[in-house]
Short mmCIF file of the C-alpha atoms (twelve columns), coordinates in Angstrom:
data_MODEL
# 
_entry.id   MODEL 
# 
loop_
_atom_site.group_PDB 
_atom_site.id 
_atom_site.type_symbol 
_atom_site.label_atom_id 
_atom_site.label_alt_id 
_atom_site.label_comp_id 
_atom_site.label_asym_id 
_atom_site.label_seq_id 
_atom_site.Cartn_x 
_atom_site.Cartn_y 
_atom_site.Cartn_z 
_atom_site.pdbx_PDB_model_num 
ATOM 1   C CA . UNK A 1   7.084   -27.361 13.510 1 
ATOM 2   C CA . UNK A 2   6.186   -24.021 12.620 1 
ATOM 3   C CA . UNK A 3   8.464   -21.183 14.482 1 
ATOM 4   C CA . UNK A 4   8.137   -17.405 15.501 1 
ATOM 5   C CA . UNK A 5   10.177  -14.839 14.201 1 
ATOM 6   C CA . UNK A 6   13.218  -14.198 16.310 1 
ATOM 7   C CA . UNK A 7   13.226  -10.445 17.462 1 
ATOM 8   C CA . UNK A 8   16.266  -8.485  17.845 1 
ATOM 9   C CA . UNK A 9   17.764  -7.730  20.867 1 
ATOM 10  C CA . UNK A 10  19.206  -4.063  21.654 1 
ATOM 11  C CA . UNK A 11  18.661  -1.083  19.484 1 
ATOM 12  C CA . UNK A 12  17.638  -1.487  16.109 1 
ATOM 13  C CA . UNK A 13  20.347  -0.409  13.915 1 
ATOM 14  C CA . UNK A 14  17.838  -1.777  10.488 1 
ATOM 15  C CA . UNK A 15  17.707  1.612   7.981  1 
ATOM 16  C CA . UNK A 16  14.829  3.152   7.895  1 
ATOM 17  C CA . UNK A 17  13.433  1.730   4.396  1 
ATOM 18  C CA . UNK A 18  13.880  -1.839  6.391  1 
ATOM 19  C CA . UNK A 19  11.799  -0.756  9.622  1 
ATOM 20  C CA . UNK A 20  8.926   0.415   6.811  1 
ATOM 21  C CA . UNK A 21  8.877   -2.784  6.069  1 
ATOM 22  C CA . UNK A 22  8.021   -4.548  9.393  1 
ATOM 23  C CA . UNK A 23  4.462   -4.099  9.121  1 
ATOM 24  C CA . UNK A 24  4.103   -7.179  6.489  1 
ATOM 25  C CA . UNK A 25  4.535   -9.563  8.934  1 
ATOM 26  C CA . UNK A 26  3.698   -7.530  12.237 1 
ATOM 27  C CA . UNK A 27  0.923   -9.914  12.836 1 
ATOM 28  C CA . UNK A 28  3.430   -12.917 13.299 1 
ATOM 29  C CA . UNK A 29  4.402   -10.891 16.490 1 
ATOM 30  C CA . UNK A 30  1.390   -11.607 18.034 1 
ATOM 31  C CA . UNK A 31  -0.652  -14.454 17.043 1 
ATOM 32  C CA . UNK A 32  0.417   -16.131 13.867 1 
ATOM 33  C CA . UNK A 33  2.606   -18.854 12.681 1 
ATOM 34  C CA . UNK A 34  5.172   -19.296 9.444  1 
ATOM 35  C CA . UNK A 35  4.093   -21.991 8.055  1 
ATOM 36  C CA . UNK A 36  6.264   -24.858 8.019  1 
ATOM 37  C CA . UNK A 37  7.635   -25.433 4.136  1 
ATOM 38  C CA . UNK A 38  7.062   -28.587 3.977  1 
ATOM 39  C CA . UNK A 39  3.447   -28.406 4.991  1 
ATOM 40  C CA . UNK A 40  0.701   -27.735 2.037  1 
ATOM 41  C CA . UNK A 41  -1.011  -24.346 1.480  1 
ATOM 42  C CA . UNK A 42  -4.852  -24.979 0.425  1 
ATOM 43  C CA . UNK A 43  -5.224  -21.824 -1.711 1 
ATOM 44  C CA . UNK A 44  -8.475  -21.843 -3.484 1 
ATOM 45  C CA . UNK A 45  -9.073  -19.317 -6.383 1 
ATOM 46  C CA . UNK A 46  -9.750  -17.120 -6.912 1 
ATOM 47  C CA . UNK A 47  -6.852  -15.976 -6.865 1 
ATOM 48  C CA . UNK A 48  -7.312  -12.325 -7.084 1 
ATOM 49  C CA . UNK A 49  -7.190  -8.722  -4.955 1 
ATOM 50  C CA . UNK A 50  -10.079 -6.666  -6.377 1 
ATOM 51  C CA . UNK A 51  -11.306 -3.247  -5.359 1 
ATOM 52  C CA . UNK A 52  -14.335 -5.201  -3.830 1 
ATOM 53  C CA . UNK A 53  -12.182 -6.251  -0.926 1 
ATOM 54  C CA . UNK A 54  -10.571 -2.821  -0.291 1 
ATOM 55  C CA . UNK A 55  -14.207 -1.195  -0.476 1 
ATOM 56  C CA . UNK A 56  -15.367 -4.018  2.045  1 
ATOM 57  C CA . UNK A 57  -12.409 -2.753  4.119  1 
ATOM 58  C CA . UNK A 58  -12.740 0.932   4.505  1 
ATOM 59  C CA . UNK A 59  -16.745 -0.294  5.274  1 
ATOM 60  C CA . UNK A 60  -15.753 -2.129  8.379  1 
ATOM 61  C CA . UNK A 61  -13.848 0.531   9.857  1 
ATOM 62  C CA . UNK A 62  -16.894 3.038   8.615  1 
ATOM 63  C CA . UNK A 63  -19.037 1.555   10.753 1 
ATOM 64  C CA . UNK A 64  -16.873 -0.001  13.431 1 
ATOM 65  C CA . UNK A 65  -16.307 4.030   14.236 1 
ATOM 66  C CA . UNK A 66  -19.648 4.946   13.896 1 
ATOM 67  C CA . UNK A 67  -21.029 2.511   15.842 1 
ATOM 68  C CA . UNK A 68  -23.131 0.402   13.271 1 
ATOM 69  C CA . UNK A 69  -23.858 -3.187  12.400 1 
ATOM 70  C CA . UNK A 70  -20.779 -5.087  10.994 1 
ATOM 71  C CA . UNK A 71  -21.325 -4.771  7.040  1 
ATOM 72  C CA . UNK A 72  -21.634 -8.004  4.702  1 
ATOM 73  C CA . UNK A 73  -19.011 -8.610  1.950  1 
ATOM 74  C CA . UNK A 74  -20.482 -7.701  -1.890 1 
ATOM 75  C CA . UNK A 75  -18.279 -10.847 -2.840 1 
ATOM 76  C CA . UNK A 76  -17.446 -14.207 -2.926 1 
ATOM 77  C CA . UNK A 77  -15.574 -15.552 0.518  1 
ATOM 78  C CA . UNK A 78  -17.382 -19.180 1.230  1 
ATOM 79  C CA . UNK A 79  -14.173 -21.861 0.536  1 
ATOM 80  C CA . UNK A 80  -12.050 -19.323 0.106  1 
ATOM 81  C CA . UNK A 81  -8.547  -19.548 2.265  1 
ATOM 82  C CA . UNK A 82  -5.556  -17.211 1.614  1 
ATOM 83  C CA . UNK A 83  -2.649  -16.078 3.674  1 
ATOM 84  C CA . UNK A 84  -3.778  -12.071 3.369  1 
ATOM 85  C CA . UNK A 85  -2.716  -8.703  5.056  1 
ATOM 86  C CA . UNK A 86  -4.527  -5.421  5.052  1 
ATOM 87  C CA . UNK A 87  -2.396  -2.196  4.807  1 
ATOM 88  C CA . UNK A 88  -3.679  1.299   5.423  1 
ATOM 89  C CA . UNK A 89  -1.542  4.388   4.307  1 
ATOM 90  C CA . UNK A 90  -2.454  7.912   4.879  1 
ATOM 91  C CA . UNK A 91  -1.897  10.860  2.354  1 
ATOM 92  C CA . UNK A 92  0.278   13.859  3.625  1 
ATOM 93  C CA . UNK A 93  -2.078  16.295  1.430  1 
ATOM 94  C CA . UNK A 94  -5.237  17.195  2.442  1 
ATOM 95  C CA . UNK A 95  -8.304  15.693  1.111  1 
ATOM 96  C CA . UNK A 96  -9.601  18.955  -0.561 1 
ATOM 97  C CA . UNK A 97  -5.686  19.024  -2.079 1 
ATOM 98  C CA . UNK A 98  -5.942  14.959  -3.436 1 
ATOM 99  C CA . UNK A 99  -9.234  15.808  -5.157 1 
ATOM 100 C CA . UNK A 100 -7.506  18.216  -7.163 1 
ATOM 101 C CA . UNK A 101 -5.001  15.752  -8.496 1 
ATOM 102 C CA . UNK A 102 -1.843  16.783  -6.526 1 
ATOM 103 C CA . UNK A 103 0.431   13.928  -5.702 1 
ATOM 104 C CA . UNK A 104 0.834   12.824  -2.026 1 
ATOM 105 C CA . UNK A 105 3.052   11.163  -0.451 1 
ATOM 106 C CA . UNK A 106 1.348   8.084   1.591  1 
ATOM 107 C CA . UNK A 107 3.016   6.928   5.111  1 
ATOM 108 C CA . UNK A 108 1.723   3.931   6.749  1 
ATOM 109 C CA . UNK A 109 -1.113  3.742   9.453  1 
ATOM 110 C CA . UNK A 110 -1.533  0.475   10.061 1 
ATOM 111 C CA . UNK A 111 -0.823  -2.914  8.739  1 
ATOM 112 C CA . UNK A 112 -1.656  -6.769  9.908  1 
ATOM 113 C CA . UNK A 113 -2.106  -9.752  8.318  1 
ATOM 114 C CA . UNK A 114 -1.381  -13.665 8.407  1 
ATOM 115 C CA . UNK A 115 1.311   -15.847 6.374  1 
ATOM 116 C CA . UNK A 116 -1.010  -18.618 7.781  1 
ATOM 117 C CA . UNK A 117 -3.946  -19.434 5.194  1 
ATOM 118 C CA . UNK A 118 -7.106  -18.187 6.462  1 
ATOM 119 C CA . UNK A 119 -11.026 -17.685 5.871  1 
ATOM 120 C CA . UNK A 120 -11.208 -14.614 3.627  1 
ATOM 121 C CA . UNK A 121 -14.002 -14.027 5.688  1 
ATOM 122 C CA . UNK A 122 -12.029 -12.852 8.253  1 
ATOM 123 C CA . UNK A 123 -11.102 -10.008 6.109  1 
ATOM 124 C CA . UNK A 124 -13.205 -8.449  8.608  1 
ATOM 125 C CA . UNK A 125 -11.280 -8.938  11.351 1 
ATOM 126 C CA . UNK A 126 -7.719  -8.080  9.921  1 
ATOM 127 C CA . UNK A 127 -9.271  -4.714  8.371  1 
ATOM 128 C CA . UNK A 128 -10.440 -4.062  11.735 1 
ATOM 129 C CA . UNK A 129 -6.957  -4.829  13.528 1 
ATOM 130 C CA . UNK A 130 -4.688  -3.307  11.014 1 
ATOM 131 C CA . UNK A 131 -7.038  0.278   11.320 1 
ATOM 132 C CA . UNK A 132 -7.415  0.030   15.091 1 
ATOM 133 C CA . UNK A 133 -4.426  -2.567  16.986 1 
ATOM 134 C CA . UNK A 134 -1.613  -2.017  14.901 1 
ATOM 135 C CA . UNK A 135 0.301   -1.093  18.655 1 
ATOM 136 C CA . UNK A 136 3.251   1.132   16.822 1 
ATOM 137 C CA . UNK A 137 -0.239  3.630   15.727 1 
ATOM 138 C CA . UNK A 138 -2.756  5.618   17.647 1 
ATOM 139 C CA . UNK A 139 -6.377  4.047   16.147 1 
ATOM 140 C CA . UNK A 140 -7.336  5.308   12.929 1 
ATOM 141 C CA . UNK A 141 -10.004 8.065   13.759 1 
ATOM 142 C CA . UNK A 142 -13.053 9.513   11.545 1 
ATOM 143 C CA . UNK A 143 -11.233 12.635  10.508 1 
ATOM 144 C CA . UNK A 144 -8.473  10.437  8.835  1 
ATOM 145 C CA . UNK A 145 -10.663 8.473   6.742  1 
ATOM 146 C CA . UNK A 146 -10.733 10.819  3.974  1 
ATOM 147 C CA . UNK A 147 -6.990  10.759  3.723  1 
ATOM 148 C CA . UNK A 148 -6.655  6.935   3.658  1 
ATOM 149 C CA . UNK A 149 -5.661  4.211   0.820  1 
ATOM 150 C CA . UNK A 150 -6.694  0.743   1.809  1 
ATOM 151 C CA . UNK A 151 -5.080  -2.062  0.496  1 
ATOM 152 C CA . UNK A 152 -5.531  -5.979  0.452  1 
ATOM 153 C CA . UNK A 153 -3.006  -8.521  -0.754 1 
ATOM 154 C CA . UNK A 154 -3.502  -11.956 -1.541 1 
ATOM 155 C CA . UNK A 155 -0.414  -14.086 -1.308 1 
ATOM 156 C CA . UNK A 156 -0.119  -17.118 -3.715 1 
ATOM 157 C CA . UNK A 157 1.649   -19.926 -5.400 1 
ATOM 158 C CA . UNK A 158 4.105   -20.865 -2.820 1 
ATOM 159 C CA . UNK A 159 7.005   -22.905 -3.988 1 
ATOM 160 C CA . UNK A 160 9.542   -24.761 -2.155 1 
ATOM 161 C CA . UNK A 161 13.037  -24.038 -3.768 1 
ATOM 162 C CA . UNK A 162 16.435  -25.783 -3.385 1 
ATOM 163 C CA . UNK A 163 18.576  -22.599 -4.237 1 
ATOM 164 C CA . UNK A 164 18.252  -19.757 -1.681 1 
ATOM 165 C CA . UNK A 165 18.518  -17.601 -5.539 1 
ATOM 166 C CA . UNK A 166 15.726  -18.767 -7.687 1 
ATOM 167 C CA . UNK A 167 13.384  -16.036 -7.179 1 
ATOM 168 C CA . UNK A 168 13.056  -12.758 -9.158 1 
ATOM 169 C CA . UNK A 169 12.694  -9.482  -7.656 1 
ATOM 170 C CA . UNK A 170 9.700   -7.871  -8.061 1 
ATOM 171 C CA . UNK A 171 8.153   -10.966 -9.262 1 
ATOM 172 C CA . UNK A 172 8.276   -13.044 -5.373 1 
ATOM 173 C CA . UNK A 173 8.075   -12.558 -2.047 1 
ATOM 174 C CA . UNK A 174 10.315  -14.579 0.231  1 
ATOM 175 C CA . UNK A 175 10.115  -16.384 3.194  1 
ATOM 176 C CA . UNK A 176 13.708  -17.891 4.600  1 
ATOM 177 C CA . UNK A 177 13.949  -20.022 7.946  1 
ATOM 178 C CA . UNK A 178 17.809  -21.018 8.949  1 
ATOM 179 C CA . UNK A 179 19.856  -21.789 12.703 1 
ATOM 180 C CA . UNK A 180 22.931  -20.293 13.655 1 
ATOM 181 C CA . UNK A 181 25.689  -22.173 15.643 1 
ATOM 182 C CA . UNK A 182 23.674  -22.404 18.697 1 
ATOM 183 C CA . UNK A 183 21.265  -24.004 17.243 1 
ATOM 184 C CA . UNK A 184 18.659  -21.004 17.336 1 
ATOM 185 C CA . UNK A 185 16.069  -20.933 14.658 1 
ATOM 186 C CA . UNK A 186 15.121  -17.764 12.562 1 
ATOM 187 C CA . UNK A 187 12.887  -16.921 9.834  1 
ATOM 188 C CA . UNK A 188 11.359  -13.968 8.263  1 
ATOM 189 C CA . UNK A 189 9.522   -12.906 4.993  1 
ATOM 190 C CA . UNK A 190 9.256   -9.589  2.512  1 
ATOM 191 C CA . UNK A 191 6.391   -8.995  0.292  1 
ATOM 192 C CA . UNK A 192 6.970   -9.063  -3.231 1 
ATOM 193 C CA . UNK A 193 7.187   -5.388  -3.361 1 
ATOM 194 C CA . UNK A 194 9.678   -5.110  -1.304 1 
ATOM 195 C CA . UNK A 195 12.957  -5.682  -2.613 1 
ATOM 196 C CA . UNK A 196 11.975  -3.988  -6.311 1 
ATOM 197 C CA . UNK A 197 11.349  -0.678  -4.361 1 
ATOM 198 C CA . UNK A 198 13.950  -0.389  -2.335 1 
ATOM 199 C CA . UNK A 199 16.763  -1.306  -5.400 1 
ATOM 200 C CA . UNK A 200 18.008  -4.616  -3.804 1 
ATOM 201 C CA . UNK A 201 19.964  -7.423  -5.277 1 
ATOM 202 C CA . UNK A 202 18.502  -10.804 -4.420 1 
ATOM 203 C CA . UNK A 203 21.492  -11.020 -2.402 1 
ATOM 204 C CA . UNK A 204 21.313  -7.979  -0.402 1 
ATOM 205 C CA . UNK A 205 17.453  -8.611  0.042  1 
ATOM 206 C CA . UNK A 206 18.499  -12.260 1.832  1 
ATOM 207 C CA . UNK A 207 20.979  -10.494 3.769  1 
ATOM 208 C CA . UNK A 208 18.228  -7.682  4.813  1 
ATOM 209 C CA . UNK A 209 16.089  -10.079 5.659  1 
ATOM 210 C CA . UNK A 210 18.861  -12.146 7.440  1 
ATOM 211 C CA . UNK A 211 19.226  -9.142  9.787  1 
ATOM 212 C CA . UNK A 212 15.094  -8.529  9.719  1 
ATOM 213 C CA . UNK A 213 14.928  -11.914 11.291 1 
ATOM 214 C CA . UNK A 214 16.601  -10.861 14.484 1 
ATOM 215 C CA . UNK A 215 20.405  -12.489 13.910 1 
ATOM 216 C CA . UNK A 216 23.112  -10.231 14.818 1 
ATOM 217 C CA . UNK A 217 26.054  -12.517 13.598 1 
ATOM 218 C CA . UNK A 218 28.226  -13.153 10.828 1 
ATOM 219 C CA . UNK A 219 26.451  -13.701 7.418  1 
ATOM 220 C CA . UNK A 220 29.092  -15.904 5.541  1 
ATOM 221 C CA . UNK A 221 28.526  -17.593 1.879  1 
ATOM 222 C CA . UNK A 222 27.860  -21.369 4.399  1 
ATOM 223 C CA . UNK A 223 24.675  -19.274 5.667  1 
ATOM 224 C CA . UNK A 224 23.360  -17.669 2.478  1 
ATOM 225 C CA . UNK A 225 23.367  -21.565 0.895  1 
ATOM 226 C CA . UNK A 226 21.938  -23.046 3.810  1 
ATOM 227 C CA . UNK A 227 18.871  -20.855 3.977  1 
ATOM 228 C CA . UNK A 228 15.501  -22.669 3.317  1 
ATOM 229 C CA . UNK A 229 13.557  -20.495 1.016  1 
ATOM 230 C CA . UNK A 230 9.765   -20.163 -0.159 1 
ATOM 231 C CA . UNK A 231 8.890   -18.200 -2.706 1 
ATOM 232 C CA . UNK A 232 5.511   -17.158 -3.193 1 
ATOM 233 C CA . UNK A 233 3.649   -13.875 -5.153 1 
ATOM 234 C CA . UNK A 234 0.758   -11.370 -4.286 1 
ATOM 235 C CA . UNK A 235 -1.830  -10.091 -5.843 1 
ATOM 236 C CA . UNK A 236 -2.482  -6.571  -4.679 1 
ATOM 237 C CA . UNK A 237 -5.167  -3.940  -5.123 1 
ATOM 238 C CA . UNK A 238 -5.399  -0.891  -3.397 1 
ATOM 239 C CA . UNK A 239 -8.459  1.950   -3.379 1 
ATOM 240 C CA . UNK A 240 -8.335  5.457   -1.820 1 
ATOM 241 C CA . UNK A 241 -10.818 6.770   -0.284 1 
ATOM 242 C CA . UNK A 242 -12.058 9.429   -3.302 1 
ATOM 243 C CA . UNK A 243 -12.527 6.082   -5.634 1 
ATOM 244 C CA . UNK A 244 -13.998 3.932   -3.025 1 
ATOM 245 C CA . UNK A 245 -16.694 6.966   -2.458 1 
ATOM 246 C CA . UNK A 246 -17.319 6.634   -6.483 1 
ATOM 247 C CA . UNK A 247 -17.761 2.941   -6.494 1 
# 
């Protein structure tokens, strides 16, 4: 049986590098399901992020906001089924400042996507939602396009693993599901990404994600080797907007 996340009840008291995180599985909030471990993924290659995708992206939200007929994709996405998100970030500089070469500093502005394998054409659809529902954003608007990055990640090669340990950081992306006492089930994931930039140990990354997943009690050495763990990778490729206007 697949399962929700659990959400936390009372303040959040997650650091701020943990909150940036939320957005990778932000969609499971609404409308989408882990997917139980012991069920099959049917990933079909290829198995590969390209620039393509993040061009198609910052298209559909082009003309979403000007009003014009939804765009086709320049690439494959017949047969093709990942579990996918689509993350826009937003440069602090100006856009007259990036094309000068100046380093920026990029914040998100939106981020949705599915740990349950879909269509890749509904790329569409999630580049749509993450620029326009993400709820914790206002909708991306036309004068912020020139400051945006788009990026799409694939996620692939799941693997069912006996001990809660055998992944590497920066290599996989986790997905845990565990009960406490009470019999209360809780599960969460972090992109590969995640634990290499913030500095974790595998262990403190499980016990992030522990506390990500909503449960507010003890985390004792019983819990850590009782968690059910899937590892899986991403591929990721991003575009801003200057390099998307090139292509």
């Amino acid at each position: 049986m697949s399962v929700l996340e659990a959400k936390p009840k009372g303040k959040d008291k997650r650091s701020t590098a943990e909150r940036r995180y939320e957005h990778h599985e932000d969609a499971i909030d609404r409308d989408v399901l882990i997917p139980n471990p012991s069920e099959s993924i049917p990933l079909i290659s290829p198995e590969r992020a390209t620039v393509e995708m993040c061009a198609f992206c910052f298209d559909v939200i082009i003309n979403k906001i000007k009003k014009l007929p939804p765009p086709s994709p320049a690439f494959q996405v017949e047969g093709l089924i990942f579990p996918f998100f689509v993350t826009w970030e937003k440069s602090s500089l100006s856009s007259k400042r990036l094309r000068s070469g100046r380093k920026t500093e990029l914040s998100l502005r939106g981020c949705i996507g599915t740990l349950s394998p879909q269509p890749l054409a509904k790329l569409a659809d999630y580049a749509r939602s993450s620029a326009f529902r993400d709820t914790r954003f206002n909708p991306i608007n036309e004068s912020e396009i020139p400051l945006l990055k788009c990026s799409v990640s694939l996620l692939i090669d799941y693997e069912d693993v006996e001990d809660p340990y055998d992944w590497e950081v920066g290599k996989h992306g986790i997905m845990i599901t565990f009960e406490d006492k009470h019999g209360v089930e809780y599960s969460g994931t972090y992109l590969p990404e995640v634990a290499s930039e913030q500095n974790w140990t595998k262990e403190e990354a499980l016990e992030s994600l522990i506390r990500k997943s909503g449960y507010s009690g003890k985390v004792s050495d019983k819990m850590m080797k009782s968690l059910e763990l899937t590892r899986y990778k991403s591929s990721k490729c991003g575009l801003h907007y200057d390099a998307y206007l090139a292509m």
